[in-house]
Amino acid sequence: MTDLNTLTLADARDALRRGDTTSKDLTEACLRAIDGAGALNAFVHHTPEIALERAAEADKRIAAGDAPDMCGLPIGIKDLFCTEGVPSQAASRILEGFLPQYESTITAQLKSAGAVMLGKLNMDEFAMGSSNETSVYGNAVNPWRRSGEDTQLTPGGSSGGSASAVAADLCLAATGTDTGGSIRQPAAFTGIVGIKPTYGRCSRWGVVAFASSLDQAGPMTKTVRDSAIMLGAMCGHDPRDSTSANLPVPDFEAALTGDIRGKKIGIPREYRMDGMPADIEKLWDDGAAMLRDAGAEIVDITLPHTKYALPAYYVIAPAEASSNLARYDGVRFGHRARLDHGDGITEMYEKTRAEGFGAEVQRRVMVGTYVLSAGFYDAYYNRARKVRTLIKKDFEDVFAQGVDAILTPATPSAAFGLGEMSDADPVQMYLNDVFTVTVNMAGLPGIAVPTGLDKQGLPLGLQLIGRPWEEADLLSSAYALEQAAGFVAKPGKWW
Ligand code: GLN
């Protein structure tokens, strides 16, 4: 029998229902895989006792015939989600020692559906980054390597631990969050599937806030079907999040027909960037051809404000972050600096925040407070908000012309080497988000699907962007792309 930790959610669910395996066996297989994968630095807080306890409960529910889809399935949780009594640090020193007394809505929903939490996953500090290198735990490592090389590569960020763990079969799936691309970029870098739902689909309650008007959680999985299954358990209305939508949750899995005949798929001209690697250009053209062969109509579209999205994002996201992070002051949460005799409250704030936040977080707080300051508010923050409206309108216009989904590359390159960007201008790192931030700015759903390998044997992904609230339709188009691409490659085990 295949190693249980390598199963998809769908296959493991079906095996559990047939009585071919138990949640205990699945969970133990994952715990063994995690123990053997320290080199990936994907799991940063291990919760084997909780996992085995939940597996035992799940096995009882399955035996009693009361098993929702996620029941008994072992998953990892990004460190950004508050989990009761379990460290939830957002990969920051400032939350050292913080043990939440409550459970985020999403992890509570997964728990009540019977999912088994294996532990917490590495990420960029406060989800700020694209390489997992801003983490207080040190970077997670991509299980993939360039052929014939042993250079350690980034799994992407900020949900780098989630991506690495799913790609290396340490868990069957994981939660991620995406403010500007943090589900889709790491999914593309590791050959897995990741969907950012429409803003408001998943509750943000209990998820440590980065930029509240952009943050959305979503599943990171081995297949599109698995994303459909897990998203169903994660979303739904939550009165504790005022931006959570009160809409029914469709049966995403049942909608996976993969029938895209007659659908209009737009190819946005502005996403063809100068200097884009030939491999990515080809991947994109091949993806369009696959969708055309499956019966879709491929149309050229224009999203004219695309080039302003990244600069506007890097005003809005830091502005909101500077406000959200004001609560970490050494009084209420986690770390507090050691004070010198005579220090007052101002010194306590200053020393705690200087010690507790890493360089990237400090940069964002400074940029954020600057663009919100009285003299610059109109020039930067208000202007960025206007740009955001124009970006949203670009998408609305295209959807009004009958376009059902938009196909783009997920990332401008394959996974890069760890440390490769550390001396570069921070803007180089920000460029990773060029194809993904537009989707957050417009609040739309977007999914990354692995569709090929580059010349060096690394996975590459394409992104499909859908109409708001139409994740079911988007997943079905992604399923068609996945079927046509037939991506089955796995990283060679070196860890
Ligand atoms: N890489 C982007 C940033 O650093 C996006 C991060 C995210 O989506 N959380 O802001």
PDB file of N, CA and C in Angstrom, residues 84-120:
ATOM      1  N   GLU A  84      -6.207  27.429  20.220  1.00  0.00           N
ATOM      2  CA  GLU A  84      -6.326  27.492  21.674  1.00  0.00           C
ATOM      3  C   GLU A  84      -5.240  26.673  22.385  1.00  0.00           C
ATOM      4  N   GLY A  85      -4.499  27.368  23.260  1.00  0.00           N
ATOM      5  CA  GLY A  85      -3.500  26.684  24.079  1.00  0.00           C
ATOM      6  C   GLY A  85      -2.261  26.246  23.325  1.00  0.00           C
ATOM      7  N   VAL A  86      -2.182  26.562  22.037  1.00  0.00           N
ATOM      8  CA  VAL A  86      -1.038  26.131  21.220  1.00  0.00           C
ATOM      9  C   VAL A  86      -0.344  27.390  20.702  1.00  0.00           C
ATOM     10  N   PRO A  87       0.995  27.448  20.789  1.00  0.00           N
ATOM     11  CA  PRO A  87       1.687  28.657  20.343  1.00  0.00           C
ATOM     12  C   PRO A  87       1.210  29.118  18.970  1.00  0.00           C
ATOM     13  N   SER A  88       0.997  30.405  18.855  1.00  0.00           N
ATOM     14  CA  SER A  88       0.486  31.019  17.623  1.00  0.00           C
ATOM     15  C   SER A  88       1.240  32.324  17.508  1.00  0.00           C
ATOM     16  N   GLN A  89       2.376  32.277  16.843  1.00  0.00           N
ATOM     17  CA  GLN A  89       3.327  33.380  16.937  1.00  0.00           C
ATOM     18  C   GLN A  89       3.412  34.247  15.697  1.00  0.00           C
ATOM     19  N   ALA A  90       2.692  33.878  14.636  1.00  0.00           N
ATOM     20  CA  ALA A  90       2.835  34.601  13.370  1.00  0.00           C
ATOM     21  C   ALA A  90       4.312  34.691  12.980  1.00  0.00           C
ATOM     22  N   ALA A  91       5.086  33.692  13.414  1.00  0.00           N
ATOM     23  CA  ALA A  91       6.527  33.632  13.128  1.00  0.00           C
ATOM     24  C   ALA A  91       7.264  34.889  13.580  1.00  0.00           C
ATOM     25  N   SER A  92       6.775  35.494  14.672  1.00  0.00           N
ATOM     26  CA  SER A  92       7.403  36.723  15.161  1.00  0.00           C
ATOM     27  C   SER A  92       7.919  36.533  16.585  1.00  0.00           C
ATOM     28  N   ARG A  93       9.011  37.193  16.882  1.00  0.00           N
ATOM     29  CA  ARG A  93       9.523  37.149  18.247  1.00  0.00           C
ATOM     30  C   ARG A  93       8.562  37.857  19.199  1.00  0.00           C
ATOM     31  N   ILE A  94       7.837  38.832  18.668  1.00  0.00           N
ATOM     32  CA  ILE A  94       6.995  39.630  19.561  1.00  0.00           C
ATOM     33  C   ILE A  94       5.858  38.796  20.151  1.00  0.00           C
ATOM     34  N   LEU A  95       5.512  37.686  19.513  1.00  0.00           N
ATOM     35  CA  LEU A  95       4.445  36.824  20.059  1.00  0.00           C
ATOM     36  C   LEU A  95       5.007  35.587  20.765  1.00  0.00           C
ATOM     37  N   GLU A  96       6.281  35.647  21.111  1.00  0.00           N
ATOM     38  CA  GLU A  96       6.911  34.565  21.854  1.00  0.00           C
ATOM     39  C   GLU A  96       6.127  34.307  23.142  1.00  0.00           C
ATOM     40  N   GLY A  97       5.792  33.065  23.365  1.00  0.00           N
ATOM     41  CA  GLY A  97       5.111  32.726  24.613  1.00  0.00           C
ATOM     42  C   GLY A  97       3.613  32.981  24.599  1.00  0.00           C
ATOM     43  N   PHE A  98       3.082  33.511  23.519  1.00  0.00           N
ATOM     44  CA  PHE A  98       1.639  33.797  23.453  1.00  0.00           C
ATOM     45  C   PHE A  98       0.868  32.501  23.219  1.00  0.00           C
ATOM     46  N   LEU A  99      -0.035  32.202  24.128  1.00  0.00           N
ATOM     47  CA  LEU A  99      -0.903  31.026  23.970  1.00  0.00           C
ATOM     48  C   LEU A  99      -2.340  31.528  23.916  1.00  0.00           C
ATOM     49  N   PRO A 100      -2.946  31.527  22.733  1.00  0.00           N
ATOM     50  CA  PRO A 100      -4.304  32.065  22.627  1.00  0.00           C
ATOM     51  C   PRO A 100      -5.280  31.292  23.506  1.00  0.00           C
ATOM     52  N   GLN A 101      -6.259  32.018  24.027  1.00  0.00           N
ATOM     53  CA  GLN A 101      -7.281  31.358  24.834  1.00  0.00           C
ATOM     54  C   GLN A 101      -8.490  31.023  23.984  1.00  0.00           C
ATOM     55  N   TYR A 102      -8.355  31.202  22.687  1.00  0.00           N
ATOM     56  CA  TYR A 102      -9.485  30.936  21.788  1.00  0.00           C
ATOM     57  C   TYR A 102      -8.961  30.361  20.488  1.00  0.00           C
ATOM     58  N   GLU A 103      -9.887  29.871  19.710  1.00  0.00           N
ATOM     59  CA  GLU A 103      -9.570  29.204  18.451  1.00  0.00           C
ATOM     60  C   GLU A 103     -10.116  30.074  17.312  1.00  0.00           C
ATOM     61  N   SER A 104      -9.348  30.277  16.257  1.00  0.00           N
ATOM     62  CA  SER A 104      -9.860  31.041  15.107  1.00  0.00           C
ATOM     63  C   SER A 104     -11.091  30.323  14.561  1.00  0.00           C
ATOM     64  N   THR A 105     -11.972  31.080  13.914  1.00  0.00           N
ATOM     65  CA  THR A 105     -13.189  30.465  13.368  1.00  0.00           C
ATOM     66  C   THR A 105     -12.838  29.351  12.391  1.00  0.00           C
ATOM     67  N   ILE A 106     -11.866  29.604  11.519  1.00  0.00           N
ATOM     68  CA  ILE A 106     -11.536  28.590  10.508  1.00  0.00           C
ATOM     69  C   ILE A 106     -11.012  27.308  11.142  1.00  0.00           C
ATOM     70  N   THR A 107     -10.079  27.437  12.090  1.00  0.00           N
ATOM     71  CA  THR A 107      -9.554  26.197  12.688  1.00  0.00           C
ATOM     72  C   THR A 107     -10.629  25.529  13.547  1.00  0.00           C
ATOM     73  N   ALA A 108     -11.522  26.335  14.122  1.00  0.00           N
ATOM     74  CA  ALA A 108     -12.625  25.738  14.895  1.00  0.00           C
ATOM     75  C   ALA A 108     -13.551  24.949  13.965  1.00  0.00           C
ATOM     76  N   GLN A 109     -13.812  25.513  12.779  1.00  0.00           N
ATOM     77  CA  GLN A 109     -14.676  24.799  11.821  1.00  0.00           C
ATOM     78  C   GLN A 109     -14.018  23.511  11.346  1.00  0.00           C
ATOM     79  N   LEU A 110     -12.709  23.592  11.074  1.00  0.00           N
ATOM     80  CA  LEU A 110     -12.000  22.384  10.627  1.00  0.00           C
ATOM     81  C   LEU A 110     -12.011  21.331  11.732  1.00  0.00           C
ATOM     82  N   LYS A 111     -11.826  21.815  12.964  1.00  0.00           N
ATOM     83  CA  LYS A 111     -11.823  20.905  14.103  1.00  0.00           C
ATOM     84  C   LYS A 111     -13.192  20.241  14.250  1.00  0.00           C
ATOM     85  N   SER A 112     -14.240  21.037  14.141  1.00  0.00           N
ATOM     86  CA  SER A 112     -15.547  20.411  14.357  1.00  0.00           C
ATOM     87  C   SER A 112     -15.925  19.507  13.182  1.00  0.00           C
ATOM     88  N   ALA A 113     -15.280  19.720  12.032  1.00  0.00           N
ATOM     89  CA  ALA A 113     -15.493  18.785  10.917  1.00  0.00           C
ATOM     90  C   ALA A 113     -14.662  17.509  11.115  1.00  0.00           C
ATOM     91  N   GLY A 114     -13.851  17.477  12.178  1.00  0.00           N
ATOM     92  CA  GLY A 114     -13.094  16.259  12.485  1.00  0.00           C
ATOM     93  C   GLY A 114     -11.679  16.245  11.955  1.00  0.00           C
ATOM     94  N   ALA A 115     -11.218  17.363  11.348  1.00  0.00           N
ATOM     95  CA  ALA A 115      -9.837  17.386  10.837  1.00  0.00           C
ATOM     96  C   ALA A 115      -8.855  17.287  12.004  1.00  0.00           C
ATOM     97  N   VAL A 116      -7.706  16.714  11.728  1.00  0.00           N
ATOM     98  CA  VAL A 116      -6.699  16.452  12.759  1.00  0.00           C
ATOM     99  C   VAL A 116      -5.541  17.431  12.586  1.00  0.00           C
ATOM    100  N   MET A 117      -5.318  18.291  13.602  1.00  0.00           N
ATOM    101  CA  MET A 117      -4.209  19.252  13.503  1.00  0.00           C
ATOM    102  C   MET A 117      -2.901  18.595  13.925  1.00  0.00           C
ATOM    103  N   LEU A 118      -1.900  18.609  13.022  1.00  0.00           N
ATOM    104  CA  LEU A 118      -0.595  17.997  13.315  1.00  0.00           C
ATOM    105  C   LEU A 118       0.351  18.980  13.985  1.00  0.00           C
ATOM    106  N   GLY A 119       0.142  20.282  13.734  1.00  0.00           N
ATOM    107  CA  GLY A 119       1.039  21.284  14.312  1.00  0.00           C
ATOM    108  C   GLY A 119       0.921  22.569  13.529  1.00  0.00           C
ATOM    109  N   LYS A 120       1.799  23.517  13.873  1.00  0.00           N
ATOM    110  CA  LYS A 120       1.756  24.846  13.262  1.00  0.00           C
ATOM    111  C   LYS A 120       2.906  24.982  12.254  1.00  0.00           C
TER     112      LYS A 120
END
